Coordinates of C-alpha atoms in Angstrom, one line a residue:
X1 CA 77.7 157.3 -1.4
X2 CA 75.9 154.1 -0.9
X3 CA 73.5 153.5 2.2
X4 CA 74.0 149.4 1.8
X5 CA 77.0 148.0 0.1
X6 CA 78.3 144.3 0.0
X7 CA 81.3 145.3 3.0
X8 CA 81.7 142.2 5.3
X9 CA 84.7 143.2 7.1
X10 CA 82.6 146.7 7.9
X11 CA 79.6 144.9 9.8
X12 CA 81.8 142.5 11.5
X13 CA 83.5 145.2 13.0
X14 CA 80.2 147.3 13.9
X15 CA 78.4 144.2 15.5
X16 CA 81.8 142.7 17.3
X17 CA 81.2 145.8 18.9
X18 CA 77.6 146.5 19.2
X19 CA 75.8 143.2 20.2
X20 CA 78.0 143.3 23.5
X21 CA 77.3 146.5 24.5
X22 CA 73.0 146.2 23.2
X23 CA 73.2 142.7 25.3
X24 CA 74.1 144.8 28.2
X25 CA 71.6 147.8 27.3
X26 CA 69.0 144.7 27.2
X27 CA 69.9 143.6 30.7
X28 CA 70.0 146.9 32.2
X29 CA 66.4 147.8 30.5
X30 CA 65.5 144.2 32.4
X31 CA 66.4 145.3 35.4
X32 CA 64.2 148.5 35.0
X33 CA 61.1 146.7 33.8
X34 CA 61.4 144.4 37.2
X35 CA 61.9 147.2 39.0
X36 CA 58.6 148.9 37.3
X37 CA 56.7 145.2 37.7
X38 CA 57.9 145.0 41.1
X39 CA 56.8 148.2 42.7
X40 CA 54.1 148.5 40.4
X41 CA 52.2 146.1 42.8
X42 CA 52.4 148.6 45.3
X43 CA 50.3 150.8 43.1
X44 CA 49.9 153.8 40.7
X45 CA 51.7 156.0 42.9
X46 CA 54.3 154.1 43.9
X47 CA 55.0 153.5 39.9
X48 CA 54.9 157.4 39.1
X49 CA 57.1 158.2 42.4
X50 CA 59.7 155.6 41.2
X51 CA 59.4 156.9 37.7
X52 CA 59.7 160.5 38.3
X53 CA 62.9 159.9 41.2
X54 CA 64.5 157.9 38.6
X55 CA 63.9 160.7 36.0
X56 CA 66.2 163.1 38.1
X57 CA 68.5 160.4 38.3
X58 CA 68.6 159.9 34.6
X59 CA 69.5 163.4 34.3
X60 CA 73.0 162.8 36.2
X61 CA 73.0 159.1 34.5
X62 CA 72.8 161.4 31.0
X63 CA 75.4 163.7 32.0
X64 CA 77.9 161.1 32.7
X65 CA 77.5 159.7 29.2
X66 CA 78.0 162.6 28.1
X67 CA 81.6 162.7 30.2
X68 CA 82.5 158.8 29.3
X69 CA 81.4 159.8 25.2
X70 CA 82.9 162.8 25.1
X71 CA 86.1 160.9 26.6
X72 CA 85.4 158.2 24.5
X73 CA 85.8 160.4 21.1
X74 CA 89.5 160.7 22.4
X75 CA 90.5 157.1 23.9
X76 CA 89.4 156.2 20.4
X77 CA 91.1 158.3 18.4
X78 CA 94.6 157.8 20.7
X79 CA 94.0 154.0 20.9
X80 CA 94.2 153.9 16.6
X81 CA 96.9 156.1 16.8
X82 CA 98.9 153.5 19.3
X83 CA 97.7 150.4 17.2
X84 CA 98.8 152.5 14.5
X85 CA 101.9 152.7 15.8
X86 CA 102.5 151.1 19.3
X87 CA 105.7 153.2 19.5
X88 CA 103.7 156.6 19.7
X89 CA 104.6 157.6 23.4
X90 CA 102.1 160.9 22.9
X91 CA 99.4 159.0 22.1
X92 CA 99.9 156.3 25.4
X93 CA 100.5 159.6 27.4
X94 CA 97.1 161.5 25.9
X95 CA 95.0 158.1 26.4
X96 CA 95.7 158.4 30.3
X97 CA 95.4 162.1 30.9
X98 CA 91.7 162.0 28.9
X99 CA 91.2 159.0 31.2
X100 CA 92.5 160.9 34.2
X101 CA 90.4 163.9 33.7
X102 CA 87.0 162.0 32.8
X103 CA 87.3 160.3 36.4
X104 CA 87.9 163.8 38.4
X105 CA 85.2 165.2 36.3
X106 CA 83.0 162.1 37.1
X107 CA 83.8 162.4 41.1
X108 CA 82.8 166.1 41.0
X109 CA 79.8 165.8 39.4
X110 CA 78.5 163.0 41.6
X111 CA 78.9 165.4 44.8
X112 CA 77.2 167.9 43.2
X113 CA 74.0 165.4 42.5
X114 CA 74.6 163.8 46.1
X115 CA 74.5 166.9 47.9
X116 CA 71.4 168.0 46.1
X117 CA 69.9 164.8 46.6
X118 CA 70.6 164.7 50.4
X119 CA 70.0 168.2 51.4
X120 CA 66.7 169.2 48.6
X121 CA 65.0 165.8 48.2
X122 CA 61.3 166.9 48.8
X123 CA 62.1 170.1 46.1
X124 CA 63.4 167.7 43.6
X125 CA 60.2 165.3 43.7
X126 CA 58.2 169.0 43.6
X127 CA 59.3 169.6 40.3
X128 CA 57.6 167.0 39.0
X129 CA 54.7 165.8 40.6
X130 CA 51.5 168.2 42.7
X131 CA 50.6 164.9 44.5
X132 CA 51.6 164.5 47.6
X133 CA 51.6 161.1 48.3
X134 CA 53.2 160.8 44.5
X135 CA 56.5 162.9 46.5
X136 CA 56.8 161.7 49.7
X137 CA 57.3 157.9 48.2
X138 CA 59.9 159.3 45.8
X139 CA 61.5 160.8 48.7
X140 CA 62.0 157.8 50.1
X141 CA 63.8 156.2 47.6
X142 CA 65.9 159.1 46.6
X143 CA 66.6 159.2 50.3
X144 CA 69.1 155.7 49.0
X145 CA 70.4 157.5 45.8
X146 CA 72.8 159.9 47.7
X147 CA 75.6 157.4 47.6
X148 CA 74.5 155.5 44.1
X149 CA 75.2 158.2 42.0
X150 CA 79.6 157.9 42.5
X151 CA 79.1 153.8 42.1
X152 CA 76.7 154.4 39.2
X153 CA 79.0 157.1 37.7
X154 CA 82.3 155.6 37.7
X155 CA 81.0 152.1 36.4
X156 CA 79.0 154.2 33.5
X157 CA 82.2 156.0 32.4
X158 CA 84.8 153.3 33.2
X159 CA 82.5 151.3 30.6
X160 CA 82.9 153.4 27.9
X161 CA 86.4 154.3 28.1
X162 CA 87.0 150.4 28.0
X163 CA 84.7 149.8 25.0
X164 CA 86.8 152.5 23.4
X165 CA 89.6 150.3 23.1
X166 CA 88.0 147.0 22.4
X167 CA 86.8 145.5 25.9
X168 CA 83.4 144.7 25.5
X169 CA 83.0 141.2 26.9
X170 CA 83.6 142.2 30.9
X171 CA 81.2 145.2 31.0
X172 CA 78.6 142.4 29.8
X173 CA 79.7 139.9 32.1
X174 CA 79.3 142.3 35.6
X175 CA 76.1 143.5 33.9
X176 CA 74.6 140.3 34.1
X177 CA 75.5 139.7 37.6
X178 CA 74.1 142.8 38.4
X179 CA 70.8 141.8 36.9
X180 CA 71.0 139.1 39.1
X181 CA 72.1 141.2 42.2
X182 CA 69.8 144.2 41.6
X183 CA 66.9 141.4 41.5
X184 CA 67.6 139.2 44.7
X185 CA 68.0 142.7 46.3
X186 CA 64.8 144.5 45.4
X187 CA 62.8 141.2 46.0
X188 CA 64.1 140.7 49.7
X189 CA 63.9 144.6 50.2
X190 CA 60.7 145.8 48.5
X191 CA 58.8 142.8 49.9
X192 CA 60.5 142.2 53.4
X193 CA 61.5 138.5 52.1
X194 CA 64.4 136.3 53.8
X195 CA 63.7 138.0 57.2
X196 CA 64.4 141.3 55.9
X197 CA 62.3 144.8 56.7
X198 CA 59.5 145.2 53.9
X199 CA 60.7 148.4 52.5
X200 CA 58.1 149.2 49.8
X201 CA 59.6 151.9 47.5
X202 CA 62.6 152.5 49.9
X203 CA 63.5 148.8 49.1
X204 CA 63.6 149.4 45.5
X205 CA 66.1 152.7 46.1
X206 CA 68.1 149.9 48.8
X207 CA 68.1 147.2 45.6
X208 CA 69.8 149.7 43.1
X209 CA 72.5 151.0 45.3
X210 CA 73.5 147.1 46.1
X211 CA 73.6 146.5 42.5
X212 CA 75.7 149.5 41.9
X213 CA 78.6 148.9 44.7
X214 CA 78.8 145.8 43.0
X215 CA 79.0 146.7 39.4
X216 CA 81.5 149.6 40.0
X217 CA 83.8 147.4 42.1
X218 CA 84.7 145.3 39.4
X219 CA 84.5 147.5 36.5
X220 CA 86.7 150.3 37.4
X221 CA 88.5 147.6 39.7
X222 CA 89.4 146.1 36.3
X223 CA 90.7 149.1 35.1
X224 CA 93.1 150.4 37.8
X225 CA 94.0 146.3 38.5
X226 CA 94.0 144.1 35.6
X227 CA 94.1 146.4 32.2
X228 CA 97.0 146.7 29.9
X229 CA 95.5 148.7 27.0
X230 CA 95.0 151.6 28.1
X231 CA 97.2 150.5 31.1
X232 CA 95.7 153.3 34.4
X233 CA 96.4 152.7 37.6
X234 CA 95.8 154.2 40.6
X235 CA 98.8 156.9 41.0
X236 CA 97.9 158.0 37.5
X237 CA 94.8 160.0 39.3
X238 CA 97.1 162.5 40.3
X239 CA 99.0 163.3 37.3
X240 CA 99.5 166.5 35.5
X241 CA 96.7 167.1 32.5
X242 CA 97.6 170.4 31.6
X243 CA 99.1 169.6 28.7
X244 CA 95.9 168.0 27.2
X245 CA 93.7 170.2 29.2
X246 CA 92.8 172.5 26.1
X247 CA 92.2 169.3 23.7
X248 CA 89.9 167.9 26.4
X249 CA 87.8 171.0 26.6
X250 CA 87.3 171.9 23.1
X251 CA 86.0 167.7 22.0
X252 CA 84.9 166.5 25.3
X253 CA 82.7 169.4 27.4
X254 CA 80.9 170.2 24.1
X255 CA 79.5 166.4 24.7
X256 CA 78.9 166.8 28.5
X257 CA 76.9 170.1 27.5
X258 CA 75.5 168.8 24.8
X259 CA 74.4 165.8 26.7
X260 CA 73.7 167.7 29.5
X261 CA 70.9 170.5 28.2
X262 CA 69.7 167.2 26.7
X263 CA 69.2 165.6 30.1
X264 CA 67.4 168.7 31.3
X265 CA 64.9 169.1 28.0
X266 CA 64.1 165.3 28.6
X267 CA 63.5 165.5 32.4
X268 CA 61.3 168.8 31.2
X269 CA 59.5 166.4 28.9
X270 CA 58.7 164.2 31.7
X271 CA 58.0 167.3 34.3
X272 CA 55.1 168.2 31.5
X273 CA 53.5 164.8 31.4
X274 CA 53.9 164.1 34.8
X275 CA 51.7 167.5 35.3
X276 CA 49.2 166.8 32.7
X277 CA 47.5 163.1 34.4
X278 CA 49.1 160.2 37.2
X279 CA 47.7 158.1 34.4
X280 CA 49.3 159.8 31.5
X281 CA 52.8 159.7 33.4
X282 CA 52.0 155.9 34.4
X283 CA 51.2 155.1 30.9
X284 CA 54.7 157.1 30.0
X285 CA 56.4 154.5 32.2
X286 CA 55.3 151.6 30.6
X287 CA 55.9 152.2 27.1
X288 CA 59.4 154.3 27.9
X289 CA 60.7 150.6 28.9
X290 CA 59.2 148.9 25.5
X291 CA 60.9 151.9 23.5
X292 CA 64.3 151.0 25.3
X293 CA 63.4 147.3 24.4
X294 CA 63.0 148.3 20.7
X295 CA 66.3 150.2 20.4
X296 CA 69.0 148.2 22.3
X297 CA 70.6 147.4 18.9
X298 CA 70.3 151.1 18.0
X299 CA 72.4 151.5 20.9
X300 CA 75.1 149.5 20.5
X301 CA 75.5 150.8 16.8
X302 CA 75.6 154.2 18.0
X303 CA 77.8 153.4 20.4
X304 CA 80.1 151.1 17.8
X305 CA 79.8 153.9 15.1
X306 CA 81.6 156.5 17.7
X307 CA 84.4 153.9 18.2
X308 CA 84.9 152.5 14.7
X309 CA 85.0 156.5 13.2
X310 CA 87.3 157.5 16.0
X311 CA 89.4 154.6 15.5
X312 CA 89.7 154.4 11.8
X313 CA 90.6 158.6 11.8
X314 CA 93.1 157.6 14.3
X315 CA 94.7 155.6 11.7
X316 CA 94.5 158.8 9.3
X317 CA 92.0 157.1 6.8
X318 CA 89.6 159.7 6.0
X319 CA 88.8 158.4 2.9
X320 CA 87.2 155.3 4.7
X321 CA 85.5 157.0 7.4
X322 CA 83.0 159.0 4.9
X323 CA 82.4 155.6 3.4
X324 CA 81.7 154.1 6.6
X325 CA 79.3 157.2 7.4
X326 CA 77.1 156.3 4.8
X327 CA 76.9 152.8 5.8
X328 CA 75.8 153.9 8.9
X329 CA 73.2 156.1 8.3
X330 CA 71.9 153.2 6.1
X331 CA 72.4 150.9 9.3
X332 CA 70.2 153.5 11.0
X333 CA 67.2 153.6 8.8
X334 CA 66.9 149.8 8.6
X335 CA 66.9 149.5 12.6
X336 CA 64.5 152.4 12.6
X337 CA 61.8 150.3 10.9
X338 CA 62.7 146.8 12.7
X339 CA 62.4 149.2 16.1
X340 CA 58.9 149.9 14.5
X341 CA 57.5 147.1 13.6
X342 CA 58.6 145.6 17.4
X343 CA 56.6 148.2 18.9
X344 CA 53.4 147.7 16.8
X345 CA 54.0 143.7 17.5
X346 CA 54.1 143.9 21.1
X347 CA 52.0 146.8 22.1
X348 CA 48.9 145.2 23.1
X349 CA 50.8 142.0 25.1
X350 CA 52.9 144.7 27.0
X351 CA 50.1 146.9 28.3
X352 CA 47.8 144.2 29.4
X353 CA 50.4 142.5 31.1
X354 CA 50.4 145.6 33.5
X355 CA 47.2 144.6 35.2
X356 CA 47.5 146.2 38.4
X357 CA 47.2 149.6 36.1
X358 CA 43.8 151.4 35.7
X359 CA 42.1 151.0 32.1
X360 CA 42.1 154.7 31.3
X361 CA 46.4 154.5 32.1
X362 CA 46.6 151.2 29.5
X363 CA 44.6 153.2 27.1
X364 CA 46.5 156.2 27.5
X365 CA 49.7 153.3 27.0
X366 CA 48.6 152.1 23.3
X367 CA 48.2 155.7 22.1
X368 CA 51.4 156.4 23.3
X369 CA 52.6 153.1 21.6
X370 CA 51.9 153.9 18.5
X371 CA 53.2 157.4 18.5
X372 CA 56.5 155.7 19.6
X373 CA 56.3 153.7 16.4
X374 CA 56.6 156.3 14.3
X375 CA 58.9 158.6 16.2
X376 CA 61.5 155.8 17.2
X377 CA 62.2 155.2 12.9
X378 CA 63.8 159.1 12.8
X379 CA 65.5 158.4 16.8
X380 CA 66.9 155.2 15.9
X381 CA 68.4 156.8 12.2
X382 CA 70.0 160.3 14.1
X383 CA 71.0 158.6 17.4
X384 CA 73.8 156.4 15.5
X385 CA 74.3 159.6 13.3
X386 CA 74.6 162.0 16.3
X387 CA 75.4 159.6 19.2
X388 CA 77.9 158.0 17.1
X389 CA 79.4 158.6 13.1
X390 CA 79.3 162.5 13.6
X391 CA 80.4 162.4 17.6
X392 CA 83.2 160.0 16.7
X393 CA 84.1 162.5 14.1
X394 CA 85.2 165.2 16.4
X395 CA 82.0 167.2 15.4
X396 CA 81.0 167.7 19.0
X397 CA 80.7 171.3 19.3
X398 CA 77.8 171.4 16.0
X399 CA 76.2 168.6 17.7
X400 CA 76.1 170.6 21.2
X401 CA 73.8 173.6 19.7
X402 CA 71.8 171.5 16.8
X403 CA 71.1 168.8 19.5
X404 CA 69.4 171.3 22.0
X405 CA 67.7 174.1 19.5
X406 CA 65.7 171.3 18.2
X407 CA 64.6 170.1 21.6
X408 CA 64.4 173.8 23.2
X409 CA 62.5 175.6 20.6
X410 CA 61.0 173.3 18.9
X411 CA 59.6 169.9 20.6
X412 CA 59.6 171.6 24.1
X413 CA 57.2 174.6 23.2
X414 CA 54.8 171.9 20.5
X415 CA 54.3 169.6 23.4
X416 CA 53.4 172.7 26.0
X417 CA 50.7 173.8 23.5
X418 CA 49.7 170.6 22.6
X419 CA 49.1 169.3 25.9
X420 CA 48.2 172.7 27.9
X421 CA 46.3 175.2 25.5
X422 CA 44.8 172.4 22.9
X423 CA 44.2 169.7 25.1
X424 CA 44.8 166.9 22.4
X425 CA 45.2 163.0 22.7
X426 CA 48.2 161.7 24.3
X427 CA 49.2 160.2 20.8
X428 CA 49.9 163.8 19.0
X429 CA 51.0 165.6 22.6
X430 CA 54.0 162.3 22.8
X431 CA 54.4 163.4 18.8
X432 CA 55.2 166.8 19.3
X433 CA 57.0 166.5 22.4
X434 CA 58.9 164.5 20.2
X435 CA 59.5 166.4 16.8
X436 CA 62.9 167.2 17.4
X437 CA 64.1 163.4 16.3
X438 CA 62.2 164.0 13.0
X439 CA 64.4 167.6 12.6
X440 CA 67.7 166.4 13.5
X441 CA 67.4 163.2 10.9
X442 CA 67.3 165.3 8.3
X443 CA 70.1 167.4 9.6
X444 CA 71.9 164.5 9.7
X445 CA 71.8 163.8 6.5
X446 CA 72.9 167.0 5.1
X447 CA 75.8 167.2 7.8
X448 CA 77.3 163.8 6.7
X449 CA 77.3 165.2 3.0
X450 CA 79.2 168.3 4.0
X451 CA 82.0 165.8 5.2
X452 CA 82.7 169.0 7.7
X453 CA 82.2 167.3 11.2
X454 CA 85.4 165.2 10.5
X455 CA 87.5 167.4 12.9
X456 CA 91.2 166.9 13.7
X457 CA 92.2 166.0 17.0
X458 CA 96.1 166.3 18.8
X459 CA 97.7 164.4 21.2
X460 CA 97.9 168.1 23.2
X461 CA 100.9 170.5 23.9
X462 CA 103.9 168.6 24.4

């Protein structure tokens, strides 16, 4: 099958869909290198405390990806069934119920995360830092996470499920006023501007949480209010599932699973460097934001190729779904090396544009640039594979082992030897922590080719 073939109609469907969604990706990463510049003047520790607090939040922000994708494989698939056929009453049914019981799971999961967060704060920041100056700032601005994490799930997952069935355009929208809130907010806050307290790292905690209420308001107000595609309202929270319930477990929990050991293996990664050097996990910071930078578009593909493979088998064209595979991979190599060729352009401006940061955590910075180069050309090429094509595919229950072994027993164990018992340069201990994405590219490939992680899905047991 061709990587690159003359299909017009193909990319104008992948980037209706992607540039939306990597224009929000972008905004969000701006919002996160302000936050990093802003409380970055208070210092090195107040960077890592920040950093490291937000890791354990990314760990519940990974998980409910995992919930809105998994739900996402679904919506897609039941939404090209209904355009299909707008007659299918099954498919309208399914759509809601996989809707229905992404939002319960949602809920649960952020009381689980709130309830850790407000009775074990000082044991979560121990985890990942010996300094304690380092933990008692991240305390502090966990201490304004407890309720962020419903707001922050809802509008994650409500996003999705809305992208699922064509509505990119408003998820952009409230992203950019968010940009705007979550700025106003940390400045006043952070700084004690406009007659308000100077917070310091508390204020950045305060900021986020603003921004959140006000993202999740309109998104999922959207949904249960205004939307007529997938058409949810309110009293559909309490509706019977049961019927889909066994369809729901077997696509979408191998996703949240999946995503979920992920989120764990990453926040591992960042529990090693954050106990190897304060510079080293400073340095981490820094260039984790450029390597977002680099792969916004990667994003939105990955993102699109879920959509367009769910939709498309929806509409029972297998045939054009392998097709489109291929041109996706392709899609993912060339993005790879633009993502490269970004990093190596900007490394130097970025670091020195940190100049509250020592010189030893700027060099560590450029190593760990460089490494990125290389590593985010196989990322970029098995995230729209993985994240997308196969995911879209149904293959979800492959991708929850293959994900994880690679990470587990692979890039885990490398980076503990690399950066523990051999003591090498930042650049090969970032490599190795990162092997896996090198594995699971050529995994990719060989999966696509078996044409086995196209998966058929029901509308449930009616």
């Amino acid at each position: 099958m061709k990587l690159f073939r003359k299909d017009p109609q193909f990319y104008k469907n992948v980037f209706t869909l992607a540039l939306p969604i990597a224009a929000q990706s972008l905004i969000t990463i701006g919002v996160n290198m302000l936050d990093i510049k802003m409380v970055g003047k208070l210092g090195d520790g107040a960077l890592v405390a920040t950093s490291q607090a937000n890791s354990f939040i990314n760990v519940y922000h990974i998980l409910c990806m995992g919930l809105g994708m998994g739900a996402s494989v679904l919506v897609s698939r039941y939404w090209g069934m209904k355009k299909n056929n707008p007659d299918d009453v099954k498919a309208a049914i399914a759509l809601k119920q996989t809707v229905c019981l992404m939002l319960r799971l949602t809920i649960g999961l952020a009381t689980i995360f709130a309830l850790t967060t407000l009775i074990a704060p000082e044991l979560i920041m121990s985890t990942y830092t010996t300094s304690a100056e380092v933990r008692e700032l991240g305390v502090r601005y966990l201490q304004y996470s407890v309720v962020t994490f419903y707001f922050l799930g809802l509008s994650l997952v409500t996003t999705i499920v809305l992208r699922s069935v064509g509505q990119v355009q408003l998820p952009l929208f409230v992203s950019i006023g968010a940009f705007f809130v979550n700025l106003i907010a940390n400045y006043t806050f952070i700084f004690g501007k406009f007659g308000a307290p100077e917070m310091g790292v508390a204020g950045a905690g305060l900021g986020t949480l603003i921004a959140r209420i006000f993202e999740a308001s309109i998104v999922v107000g959207y949904l249960l209010l205004v939307d007529k595609r997938i058409a949810f309202k309110i009293k559909d929270l309490f509706m019977k599932t049961g019927s889909l319930l066994g369809e729901y477990i077997r696509i979408c929990i191998p996703v949240l699973i999946s995503d979920g050991i992920l989120a764990f293996g990453m926040d591992a990664v960042t529990k090693v460097i954050g106990h190897l050097d304060d510079s080293f996990a400073a340095a981490n910071s820094i260039t984790a934001i450029t390597q977002q930078l680099s792969s916004v578009l990667v994003t939105g593909v990955s993102q699109a190729g879920a959509i367009v493979t769910g939709q498309t088998l929806g509409m029972g064209d297998k045939d054009k779904t392998m097709k489109n595979g291929w041109q996706f991979l392709g899609l993912g190599l060339a993005l790879g090396l633009i993502s490269a060729l970004f990093i190596i352009i900007v490394k130097d401006p970025v670091v020195m544009s940190f100049k509250e940061e020592s010189e030893l955590t700027k060099e560590i910075a450029k190593q760990l640039m460089w490494a990125i180069s290389i590593i985010v050309l196989f990322q970029s090429t098995n995230s729209i594979m993985t994240k997308g094509v196969l995911r879209g595919g149904g293959d979800t229950k492959m991708l929850m082992f293959t994900d994880n072994i690679f990470l587990w027993i692979v890039a885990l164990p490398l980076g503990l030897v690399a950066g523990f018992v051999l003591k090498l340069p930042p650049f090969w201990i970032y490599i190795c922590l990162k092997s896996d994405q090198i594995i699971k590219t050529v995994w990719c490939v060989f999966r696509l080719r078996s044409g086995k992680w196209i998966k058929k899905v029901s509308t449930g047991k009616n």
